[in-house]
């Protein structure tokens, strides 16, 4: 292997690989090396979008991102959907869009994206060095010396693209961040931003049940976020895309006792299991069921509307004991309707990295110039992708940011 490179990219995920392509095109592929600690590049990329890779979104805008606003505005403001389409098109990747504006490879396979990226890297002659465990990085006389388990190289520039701690089963950790801390960086600690939520209430009987509904995040009793979609009940709490989209505020509260930076005393998640119906309509429906299921146990009264186990749990939560449907009072019917519309959960843990897709936290504009993504204090060091203190909503926003930030870092290498 060559020993001196113009650019060494640390991390072979979406951001690192796209940065390597852009650097290879600028400086020649043989002057670029990708160092990946796992036995292959792009493992997380292959898992995205359930293997379909939701790579961007027609409704791209800064409002879908959280974290360091200066970096968000600089990267997303300068990298539109047209820009990513042009870049991916240049790799031979055809795209398709669903009715919600989510953009996927036309093949509906994440592997297409990785194959096309790797073909371009190969065409350019970029070196891909896997199983490369970093041991030391020194910066001296304008050069970085990178010592790995099996080799030592030098590079004039380094791009850190090591991702976050989300989904350790795909090899994610904060080993890259440890090197940046040694360089004097001040990362905001990672916490899951798109993840399942663990709750104090553990409904073992509901494990595996799925329901369509909505989730309200209540901060000191006030609704601060509302999402709807499929809710999944798990052994430890709740999951599903709409729950994932509430996880950021929940985890911010659990970690810092704040929500959007403001102090909050209590946070709860309230599920509406019959969002298409007003509470009074549900009471009317229950009155009808009281007659038609008269000899059945009260736990059955919602079984024509909800999953059987969910119906039993909601009735149980209303504080109604062993009764027949015919014995339910008007007040009890109202309590059941209320429990259907306000199924409450108390989040308990922010440490759900295992099921997380994305993390908040990372390197911010205190250490990085948002216009160039170059380190403020160490010349030739750049950071991109999920290592930066930026996280996006579900819907292709995170991969879009990974590509946009990678191309920005690569473009600014002098
Ligand atoms: C299950 C799942 C589904 C997702 N689906 C979508 C989706 O459909 N759309 C979307 O926009 N986003 C999705 N995401 C989020 C998206 O995958 C990430 O935001 C994106 O991959 C981040 O890219 P990255 O290159 O910054 O980091 P990563 O993809 O995590 O890549 C980082 C790479 O660096 C390597 N690395 C780490 N440390 C070191 C080190 N010390 N030395 C050498 N190498 C190192 C890692 O092994 C890894 O290969 C999903 C995530 C998950 C987990």
Short mmCIF file of C-alpha atoms and ligand atoms in Angstrom, two decimals:
data_model
loop_
_atom_site.label_atom_id
_atom_site.label_comp_id
_atom_site.label_asym_id
_atom_site.label_seq_id
_atom_site.Cartn_x
_atom_site.Cartn_y
_atom_site.Cartn_z
CA UNK A 1 0.00 0.00 0.00
CA UNK A 2 1.06 3.57 -0.76
CA UNK A 3 2.20 5.51 2.28
CA UNK A 4 1.39 9.14 1.47
CA UNK A 5 -2.10 10.35 0.51
CA UNK A 6 -3.65 13.71 -0.19
CA UNK A 7 -6.77 12.67 1.74
CA UNK A 8 -7.50 9.89 4.23
CA UNK A 9 -11.20 9.37 4.89
CA UNK A 10 -11.94 7.68 8.19
CA UNK A 11 -15.17 5.71 8.01
CA UNK A 12 -16.66 3.97 4.96
CA UNK A 13 -20.34 4.81 5.41
CA UNK A 14 -22.49 6.95 3.10
CA UNK A 15 -20.69 10.17 4.09
CA UNK A 16 -17.15 8.78 3.93
CA UNK A 17 -17.66 7.02 0.60
CA UNK A 18 -19.24 10.09 -1.04
CA UNK A 19 -16.44 12.28 0.32
CA UNK A 20 -13.90 9.83 -1.14
CA UNK A 21 -15.59 10.01 -4.58
CA UNK A 22 -15.54 13.81 -4.54
CA UNK A 23 -11.88 13.87 -3.42
CA UNK A 24 -10.94 11.21 -5.97
CA UNK A 25 -12.51 13.31 -8.73
CA UNK A 26 -10.66 16.42 -7.57
CA UNK A 27 -7.22 15.05 -6.72
CA UNK A 28 -7.07 11.68 -8.50
CA UNK A 29 -8.22 8.42 -6.93
CA UNK A 30 -4.74 7.18 -6.12
CA UNK A 31 -4.28 10.06 -3.70
CA UNK A 32 -7.32 9.06 -1.60
CA UNK A 33 -7.74 6.23 0.91
CA UNK A 34 -10.83 5.12 2.88
CA UNK A 35 -10.07 3.51 6.24
CA UNK A 36 -12.95 1.37 7.52
CA UNK A 37 -12.79 -0.50 10.81
CA UNK A 38 -15.30 -3.18 9.76
CA UNK A 39 -14.65 -5.97 7.29
CA UNK A 40 -16.73 -4.15 4.63
CA UNK A 41 -17.86 -0.62 3.86
CA UNK A 42 -21.48 0.60 3.85
CA UNK A 43 -23.04 -1.85 6.32
CA UNK A 44 -25.47 0.73 7.73
CA UNK A 45 -26.31 1.99 4.26
CA UNK A 46 -27.46 -1.51 3.29
CA UNK A 47 -29.88 -1.55 6.25
CA UNK A 48 -31.48 1.81 5.46
CA UNK A 49 -35.14 2.13 4.57
CA UNK A 50 -35.68 -1.57 5.39
CA UNK A 51 -33.14 -2.43 2.71
CA UNK A 52 -34.70 0.05 0.22
CA UNK A 53 -32.58 3.11 1.15
CA UNK A 54 -34.74 6.21 1.44
CA UNK A 55 -32.01 8.51 0.18
CA UNK A 56 -33.62 11.95 0.07
CA UNK A 57 -36.94 13.78 0.10
CA UNK A 58 -38.70 16.10 -2.31
CA UNK A 59 -39.72 18.31 0.61
CA UNK A 60 -36.10 18.99 1.58
CA UNK A 61 -35.81 21.91 3.96
CA UNK A 62 -33.80 23.01 7.00
CA UNK A 63 -36.95 22.63 9.15
CA UNK A 64 -36.53 18.84 9.05
CA UNK A 65 -33.21 19.07 10.91
CA UNK A 66 -32.21 19.59 14.54
CA UNK A 67 -28.96 20.39 16.31
CA UNK A 68 -26.37 22.94 15.20
CA UNK A 69 -28.33 25.50 13.13
CA UNK A 70 -25.25 27.07 11.55
CA UNK A 71 -24.16 23.71 10.12
CA UNK A 72 -27.72 22.80 9.06
CA UNK A 73 -28.17 26.10 7.21
CA UNK A 74 -24.82 25.87 5.54
CA UNK A 75 -25.10 22.22 4.41
CA UNK A 76 -28.81 21.96 3.58
CA UNK A 77 -29.03 25.54 2.29
CA UNK A 78 -26.35 24.66 -0.26
CA UNK A 79 -27.45 21.14 -1.18
CA UNK A 80 -30.89 20.75 -2.74
CA UNK A 81 -32.77 17.70 -3.98
CA UNK A 82 -31.64 18.62 -7.49
CA UNK A 83 -28.02 18.55 -6.27
CA UNK A 84 -28.30 15.05 -4.77
CA UNK A 85 -30.17 13.79 -7.85
CA UNK A 86 -27.37 15.10 -10.06
CA UNK A 87 -24.68 13.52 -7.87
CA UNK A 88 -26.43 10.14 -7.68
CA UNK A 89 -27.34 10.29 -11.37
CA UNK A 90 -23.63 10.75 -12.11
CA UNK A 91 -23.03 7.41 -10.39
CA UNK A 92 -25.68 5.74 -12.57
CA UNK A 93 -28.26 5.52 -9.77
CA UNK A 94 -31.82 5.93 -11.06
CA UNK A 95 -34.37 7.17 -8.56
CA UNK A 96 -38.07 6.95 -7.84
CA UNK A 97 -40.30 8.91 -5.50
CA UNK A 98 -43.27 7.73 -3.43
CA UNK A 99 -46.49 9.66 -2.83
CA UNK A 100 -45.05 11.24 0.37
CA UNK A 101 -42.03 12.64 -1.47
CA UNK A 102 -39.60 9.98 -0.21
CA UNK A 103 -36.88 9.27 -2.77
CA UNK A 104 -35.51 5.74 -3.26
CA UNK A 105 -33.25 4.05 -5.78
CA UNK A 106 -35.39 2.91 -8.73
CA UNK A 107 -34.37 -0.68 -7.95
CA UNK A 108 -35.78 -0.29 -4.41
CA UNK A 109 -32.54 -1.85 -3.18
CA UNK A 110 -29.97 -0.17 -0.95
CA UNK A 111 -27.38 -2.51 -2.45
CA UNK A 112 -27.75 -0.70 -5.81
CA UNK A 113 -26.58 2.53 -4.15
CA UNK A 114 -23.59 0.87 -2.51
CA UNK A 115 -22.65 -1.02 -5.69
CA UNK A 116 -22.73 2.16 -7.81
CA UNK A 117 -20.69 4.10 -5.22
CA UNK A 118 -18.08 1.36 -5.02
CA UNK A 119 -17.89 1.07 -8.82
CA UNK A 120 -17.07 4.77 -9.01
CA UNK A 121 -14.44 4.44 -6.27
CA UNK A 122 -12.90 1.55 -8.18
CA UNK A 123 -12.99 3.47 -11.46
CA UNK A 124 -11.22 6.38 -9.79
CA UNK A 125 -8.68 4.08 -8.15
CA UNK A 126 -9.48 5.10 -4.54
CA UNK A 127 -8.01 2.65 -2.01
CA UNK A 128 -10.57 0.97 0.28
CA UNK A 129 -8.82 -0.39 3.35
CA UNK A 130 -11.14 -2.47 5.57
CA UNK A 131 -10.52 -4.14 8.95
CA UNK A 132 -8.50 -1.06 9.69
CA UNK A 133 -8.57 -0.35 13.41
CA UNK A 134 -7.15 3.08 14.19
CA UNK A 135 -4.64 3.24 16.98
CA UNK A 136 -3.11 6.71 16.79
CA UNK A 137 -3.37 9.88 14.72
CA UNK A 138 -0.68 12.56 14.95
CA UNK A 139 -0.68 15.94 13.32
CA UNK A 140 2.83 17.29 12.74
CA UNK A 141 4.44 19.56 10.14
CA UNK A 142 1.18 19.89 8.20
CA UNK A 143 0.71 16.11 7.89
CA UNK A 144 -1.34 13.49 9.67
CA UNK A 145 0.28 10.19 10.57
CA UNK A 146 -2.32 7.48 10.99
CA UNK A 147 -1.35 4.26 12.71
CA UNK A 148 -3.69 1.31 12.29
CA UNK A 149 -3.54 -2.26 13.55
CA UNK A 150 -1.79 -3.36 10.34
CA UNK A 151 -0.20 -0.29 8.75
CA UNK A 152 0.86 3.33 9.07
CA UNK A 153 0.09 5.99 6.45
CA UNK A 154 0.47 9.75 6.12
CA UNK A 155 -2.10 12.15 4.73
CA UNK A 156 -2.17 15.88 4.11
CA UNK A 157 -5.88 15.99 4.97
CA UNK A 158 -8.22 13.87 7.03
CA UNK A 159 -11.98 13.63 6.73
CA UNK A 160 -13.67 12.10 9.78
CA UNK A 161 -16.90 10.30 8.75
CA UNK A 162 -17.30 7.75 11.54
CA UNK A 163 -21.07 8.12 12.07
CA UNK A 164 -22.75 7.96 15.46
CA UNK A 165 -23.55 5.32 18.08
CA UNK A 166 -26.94 4.42 16.55
CA UNK A 167 -27.33 0.67 15.88
CA UNK A 168 -24.20 -0.91 17.37
CA UNK A 169 -25.16 -4.23 15.72
CA UNK A 170 -24.12 -2.54 12.44
CA UNK A 171 -20.73 -1.67 13.93
CA UNK A 172 -21.61 1.81 15.23
CA UNK A 173 -19.69 3.22 18.17
CA UNK A 174 -17.99 6.45 19.22
CA UNK A 175 -14.41 5.33 18.57
CA UNK A 176 -13.97 8.11 15.97
CA UNK A 177 -15.21 10.70 18.43
CA UNK A 178 -12.55 9.62 20.93
CA UNK A 179 -9.85 10.70 18.42
CA UNK A 180 -11.54 14.05 17.89
CA UNK A 181 -11.65 14.59 21.66
CA UNK A 182 -7.90 13.97 21.72
CA UNK A 183 -7.60 16.77 19.14
CA UNK A 184 -9.38 19.05 21.63
CA UNK A 185 -12.91 18.90 20.11
CA UNK A 186 -15.97 19.40 22.32
CA UNK A 187 -18.67 17.01 21.02
CA UNK A 188 -22.23 17.20 22.28
CA UNK A 189 -22.81 13.67 23.72
CA UNK A 190 -24.70 11.37 21.37
CA UNK A 191 -28.24 10.39 22.28
CA UNK A 192 -30.78 8.50 20.14
CA UNK A 193 -33.00 10.82 18.10
CA UNK A 194 -34.90 8.30 15.98
CA UNK A 195 -35.44 5.31 18.23
CA UNK A 196 -38.00 3.24 20.14
CA UNK A 197 -38.98 4.64 23.54
CA UNK A 198 -38.61 2.61 26.72
CA UNK A 199 -41.40 3.28 29.18
CA UNK A 200 -42.24 2.66 32.82
CA UNK A 201 -45.39 0.82 31.72
CA UNK A 202 -44.49 -2.67 30.51
CA UNK A 203 -47.40 -4.41 28.82
CA UNK A 204 -45.96 -7.86 28.18
CA UNK A 205 -49.32 -8.99 26.75
CA UNK A 206 -49.08 -6.32 24.03
CA UNK A 207 -45.64 -7.37 22.75
CA UNK A 208 -45.82 -7.55 18.94
CA UNK A 209 -49.22 -5.80 18.66
CA UNK A 210 -49.40 -3.08 15.97
CA UNK A 211 -52.02 -0.34 15.75
CA UNK A 212 -52.65 2.74 13.62
CA UNK A 213 -52.91 5.84 15.78
CA UNK A 214 -51.25 9.04 16.88
CA UNK A 215 -48.74 9.94 19.57
CA UNK A 216 -48.80 13.23 21.48
CA UNK A 217 -45.72 14.26 23.44
CA UNK A 218 -46.92 16.05 26.58
CA UNK A 219 -44.45 18.34 28.34
CA UNK A 220 -45.89 19.33 31.72
CA UNK A 221 -49.30 18.39 30.30
CA UNK A 222 -49.04 20.48 27.09
CA UNK A 223 -48.85 18.89 23.63
CA UNK A 224 -45.50 19.81 22.10
CA UNK A 225 -45.32 17.27 19.28
CA UNK A 226 -47.87 15.10 17.48
CA UNK A 227 -47.13 12.29 15.06
CA UNK A 228 -49.36 9.67 13.55
CA UNK A 229 -48.79 6.33 11.88
CA UNK A 230 -48.21 2.75 12.95
CA UNK A 231 -47.48 2.17 16.64
CA UNK A 232 -45.75 -1.04 17.68
CA UNK A 233 -45.86 -2.33 21.24
CA UNK A 234 -42.65 -3.93 22.49
CA UNK A 235 -41.50 -5.68 25.64
CA UNK A 236 -39.85 -2.49 26.86
CA UNK A 237 -42.25 0.18 25.62
CA UNK A 238 -43.37 1.49 22.25
CA UNK A 239 -41.92 1.77 18.77
CA UNK A 240 -42.93 2.48 15.16
CA UNK A 241 -42.05 5.43 12.89
CA UNK A 242 -44.35 7.91 14.69
CA UNK A 243 -42.79 6.95 18.06
CA UNK A 244 -39.28 7.25 16.50
CA UNK A 245 -40.19 10.79 15.52
CA UNK A 246 -41.02 11.67 19.12
CA UNK A 247 -37.84 10.12 20.56
CA UNK A 248 -35.67 13.20 20.13
CA UNK A 249 -37.66 15.44 22.49
CA UNK A 250 -38.19 12.54 24.91
CA UNK A 251 -34.49 11.73 25.05
CA UNK A 252 -33.50 15.38 25.34
CA UNK A 253 -35.76 15.57 28.40
CA UNK A 254 -34.41 12.35 29.93
CA UNK A 255 -30.83 13.51 29.43
CA UNK A 256 -31.02 17.22 30.20
CA UNK A 257 -34.52 17.76 31.77
CA UNK A 258 -35.15 20.24 28.94
CA UNK A 259 -37.26 20.22 25.78
CA UNK A 260 -36.09 22.43 22.89
CA UNK A 261 -33.72 23.94 25.48
CA UNK A 262 -36.45 24.89 28.00
CA UNK A 263 -36.69 23.32 31.46
CA UNK A 264 -39.53 20.81 31.81
CA UNK A 265 -40.62 18.80 34.88
CA UNK A 266 -42.49 15.90 33.33
CA UNK A 267 -42.88 14.27 29.96
CA UNK A 268 -45.45 11.70 28.85
CA UNK A 269 -46.57 10.07 25.63
CA UNK A 270 -50.29 9.86 25.03
CA UNK A 271 -51.53 7.44 22.36
CA UNK A 272 -54.78 7.99 20.53
CA UNK A 273 -55.86 4.56 19.31
CA UNK A 274 -58.96 5.81 17.48
CA UNK A 275 -57.76 9.09 16.00
CA UNK A 276 -60.50 9.12 13.36
CA UNK A 277 -63.24 9.35 15.98
CA UNK A 278 -64.22 11.98 18.51
CA UNK A 279 -64.55 10.77 22.12
CA UNK A 280 -68.34 11.29 22.07
CA UNK A 281 -68.60 9.08 18.95
CA UNK A 282 -66.66 6.36 20.73
CA UNK A 283 -69.06 6.56 23.69
CA UNK A 284 -72.01 6.17 21.24
CA UNK A 285 -70.26 3.16 19.68
CA UNK A 286 -69.66 1.64 23.14
CA UNK A 287 -73.36 2.06 24.04
CA UNK A 288 -74.23 0.03 20.95
CA UNK A 289 -71.62 -2.63 21.82
CA UNK A 290 -72.95 -2.79 25.39
CA UNK A 291 -76.21 -4.07 23.90
CA UNK A 292 -74.76 -6.36 21.25
CA UNK A 293 -72.06 -7.92 23.52
CA UNK A 294 -74.29 -7.81 26.64
CA UNK A 295 -73.33 -11.25 28.03
CA UNK A 296 -69.61 -10.92 27.12
CA UNK A 297 -66.96 -9.77 29.67
CA UNK A 298 -66.42 -5.97 29.59
CA UNK A 299 -62.84 -6.53 28.32
CA UNK A 300 -64.46 -7.49 24.99
CA UNK A 301 -66.35 -4.24 24.50
CA UNK A 302 -63.75 -2.67 22.16
CA UNK A 303 -62.94 -5.87 20.33
CA UNK A 304 -64.85 -4.78 17.22
CA UNK A 305 -62.58 -1.72 16.94
CA UNK A 306 -59.14 -2.63 18.29
CA UNK A 307 -56.76 -5.59 18.38
CA UNK A 308 -58.19 -8.00 20.98
CA UNK A 309 -55.25 -7.67 23.40
CA UNK A 310 -55.26 -3.90 23.05
CA UNK A 311 -59.00 -3.79 23.70
CA UNK A 312 -58.55 -5.83 26.91
CA UNK A 313 -55.69 -3.57 28.10
CA UNK A 314 -57.56 -0.32 27.43
CA UNK A 315 -60.60 -1.55 29.37
CA UNK A 316 -58.36 -2.75 32.20
CA UNK A 317 -56.65 0.69 32.28
CA UNK A 318 -60.04 2.33 32.71
CA UNK A 319 -60.18 0.71 36.16
CA UNK A 320 -63.12 -1.55 35.35
CA UNK A 321 -63.16 -4.89 37.14
CA UNK A 322 -64.83 -8.15 36.16
CA UNK A 323 -68.19 -7.23 34.74
CA UNK A 324 -70.39 -8.10 31.83
CA UNK A 325 -70.76 -5.49 29.05
CA UNK A 326 -74.43 -5.06 29.98
CA UNK A 327 -73.40 -4.00 33.52
CA UNK A 328 -71.18 -1.08 32.38
CA UNK A 329 -72.42 2.31 33.55
CA UNK A 330 -72.46 5.47 31.40
CA UNK A 331 -69.51 6.81 33.42
CA UNK A 332 -67.55 3.61 32.75
CA UNK A 333 -68.24 3.86 29.01
CA UNK A 334 -66.87 7.42 29.10
CA UNK A 335 -63.76 6.22 30.99
CA UNK A 336 -63.14 3.53 28.35
CA UNK A 337 -63.50 6.10 25.55
CA UNK A 338 -61.09 8.36 27.41
CA UNK A 339 -58.50 5.56 27.80
CA UNK A 340 -58.80 4.80 24.07
CA UNK A 341 -57.97 8.41 23.22
CA UNK A 342 -55.36 8.92 25.97
CA UNK A 343 -53.31 5.74 26.48
CA UNK A 344 -50.51 7.17 28.63
CA UNK A 345 -46.86 6.13 28.78
CA UNK A 346 -43.97 7.53 30.86
CA UNK A 347 -40.58 7.37 29.09
CA UNK A 348 -37.79 6.04 31.31
CA UNK A 349 -34.54 5.63 29.42
CA UNK A 350 -32.57 7.48 26.74
CA UNK A 351 -30.07 4.70 26.31
CA UNK A 352 -31.87 3.04 23.38
CA UNK A 353 -28.89 3.13 20.98
CA UNK A 354 -29.53 -0.52 20.09
CA UNK A 355 -32.78 0.12 18.23
CA UNK A 356 -31.89 3.66 17.14
CA UNK A 357 -31.55 4.68 13.49
CA UNK A 358 -30.00 8.08 14.13
CA UNK A 359 -28.36 9.99 17.01
CA UNK A 360 -28.51 13.62 18.02
CA UNK A 361 -25.28 15.17 19.27
CA UNK A 362 -21.83 15.26 17.72
CA UNK A 363 -19.39 17.93 16.56
CA UNK A 364 -20.78 21.44 16.26
CA UNK A 365 -19.74 24.86 15.02
CA UNK A 366 -17.71 25.49 18.17
CA UNK A 367 -15.06 23.21 16.64
CA UNK A 368 -15.95 23.25 12.93
CA UNK A 369 -16.39 26.15 10.52
CA UNK A 370 -19.95 25.58 9.19
CA UNK A 371 -19.05 27.08 5.80
CA UNK A 372 -16.26 24.59 5.09
CA UNK A 373 -16.70 21.80 7.68
CA UNK A 374 -12.99 22.28 8.42
CA UNK A 375 -11.72 22.15 12.00
CA UNK A 376 -11.21 25.62 13.39
CA UNK A 377 -7.93 24.80 15.09
CA UNK A 378 -6.35 21.95 13.10
CA UNK A 379 -5.61 22.67 9.49
CA UNK A 380 -6.54 19.86 7.07
CA UNK A 381 -9.06 18.12 9.36
CA UNK A 382 -12.72 17.92 8.23
CA UNK A 383 -15.84 16.26 9.70
CA UNK A 384 -18.99 15.13 7.87
CA UNK A 385 -22.07 12.92 8.17
CA UNK A 386 -23.69 11.85 11.40
CA UNK A 387 -20.57 12.71 13.40
CA UNK A 388 -21.73 16.31 13.10
CA UNK A 389 -24.26 17.67 15.59
CA UNK A 390 -27.15 17.43 13.10
CA UNK A 391 -29.97 14.90 12.92
CA UNK A 392 -32.96 14.83 10.63
CA UNK A 393 -36.52 13.55 10.58
CA UNK A 394 -37.41 10.15 9.11
CA UNK A 395 -37.90 10.31 5.35
CA UNK A 396 -34.47 10.38 3.70
CA UNK A 397 -33.22 13.51 5.48
CA UNK A 398 -30.28 11.82 7.21
CA UNK A 399 -28.77 10.26 4.11
CA UNK A 400 -29.29 13.53 2.25
CA UNK A 401 -27.32 15.31 4.99
CA UNK A 402 -24.60 12.63 4.92
CA UNK A 403 -24.08 13.19 1.17
CA UNK A 404 -24.40 16.99 1.32
CA UNK A 405 -21.94 17.37 4.18
CA UNK A 406 -19.50 14.91 2.57
CA UNK A 407 -19.43 16.84 -0.70
CA UNK A 408 -19.04 20.14 1.18
CA UNK A 409 -16.05 18.87 3.18
CA UNK A 410 -14.42 17.42 0.06
CA UNK A 411 -14.98 20.62 -1.91
CA UNK A 412 -13.27 22.74 0.72
CA UNK A 413 -10.03 20.79 0.91
CA UNK A 414 -7.38 23.10 -0.40
C1 LIG B 1 -31.71 0.60 10.45
C2 LIG B 1 -31.46 1.99 9.91
C3 LIG B 1 -32.25 2.47 8.89
C4 LIG B 1 -32.04 3.78 8.40
N1 LIG B 1 -32.79 4.20 7.35
C5 LIG B 1 -32.56 5.44 6.83
C6 LIG B 1 -33.27 5.88 5.67
O1 LIG B 1 -34.02 5.13 5.04
N2 LIG B 1 -33.03 7.15 5.23
C7 LIG B 1 -32.15 7.99 5.86
O2 LIG B 1 -31.99 9.14 5.42
N3 LIG B 1 -31.43 7.58 6.93
C8 LIG B 1 -31.60 6.33 7.41
N4 LIG B 1 -30.85 5.90 8.48
C9 LIG B 1 -29.81 6.81 9.02
C10 LIG B 1 -28.59 6.78 8.08
O3 LIG B 1 -28.24 5.46 7.81
C11 LIG B 1 -27.38 7.50 8.72
O4 LIG B 1 -27.75 8.80 9.10
C12 LIG B 1 -26.22 7.57 7.71
O5 LIG B 1 -25.86 6.27 7.30
C13 LIG B 1 -25.02 8.25 8.34
O6 LIG B 1 -23.94 8.11 7.46
P1 LIG B 1 -22.44 8.25 7.98
O7 LIG B 1 -21.58 7.89 6.84
O8 LIG B 1 -22.29 9.54 8.65
O9 LIG B 1 -22.32 7.14 9.12
P2 LIG B 1 -22.33 5.56 8.99
O10 LIG B 1 -23.21 5.11 7.91
O11 LIG B 1 -22.63 5.07 10.38
O12 LIG B 1 -20.84 5.19 8.61
C14 LIG B 1 -19.77 5.35 9.48
C15 LIG B 1 -18.71 4.35 9.12
O13 LIG B 1 -17.53 4.63 9.85
C16 LIG B 1 -16.97 3.44 10.35
N5 LIG B 1 -16.19 3.79 11.53
C17 LIG B 1 -16.64 4.22 12.74
N6 LIG B 1 -15.62 4.45 13.57
C18 LIG B 1 -14.48 4.17 12.89
C19 LIG B 1 -13.10 4.19 13.22
N7 LIG B 1 -12.69 4.56 14.45
N8 LIG B 1 -12.22 3.82 12.28
C20 LIG B 1 -12.62 3.44 11.03
N9 LIG B 1 -13.92 3.38 10.67
C21 LIG B 1 -14.84 3.75 11.58
C22 LIG B 1 -18.20 2.60 10.66
O14 LIG B 1 -17.86 1.24 10.73
C23 LIG B 1 -19.11 2.92 9.48
O15 LIG B 1 -18.89 2.10 8.38
C24 LIG B 1 -31.02 4.61 8.97
C25 LIG B 1 -30.23 4.09 9.99
C26 LIG B 1 -30.43 2.81 10.46
C27 LIG B 1 -29.54 2.27 11.55
#
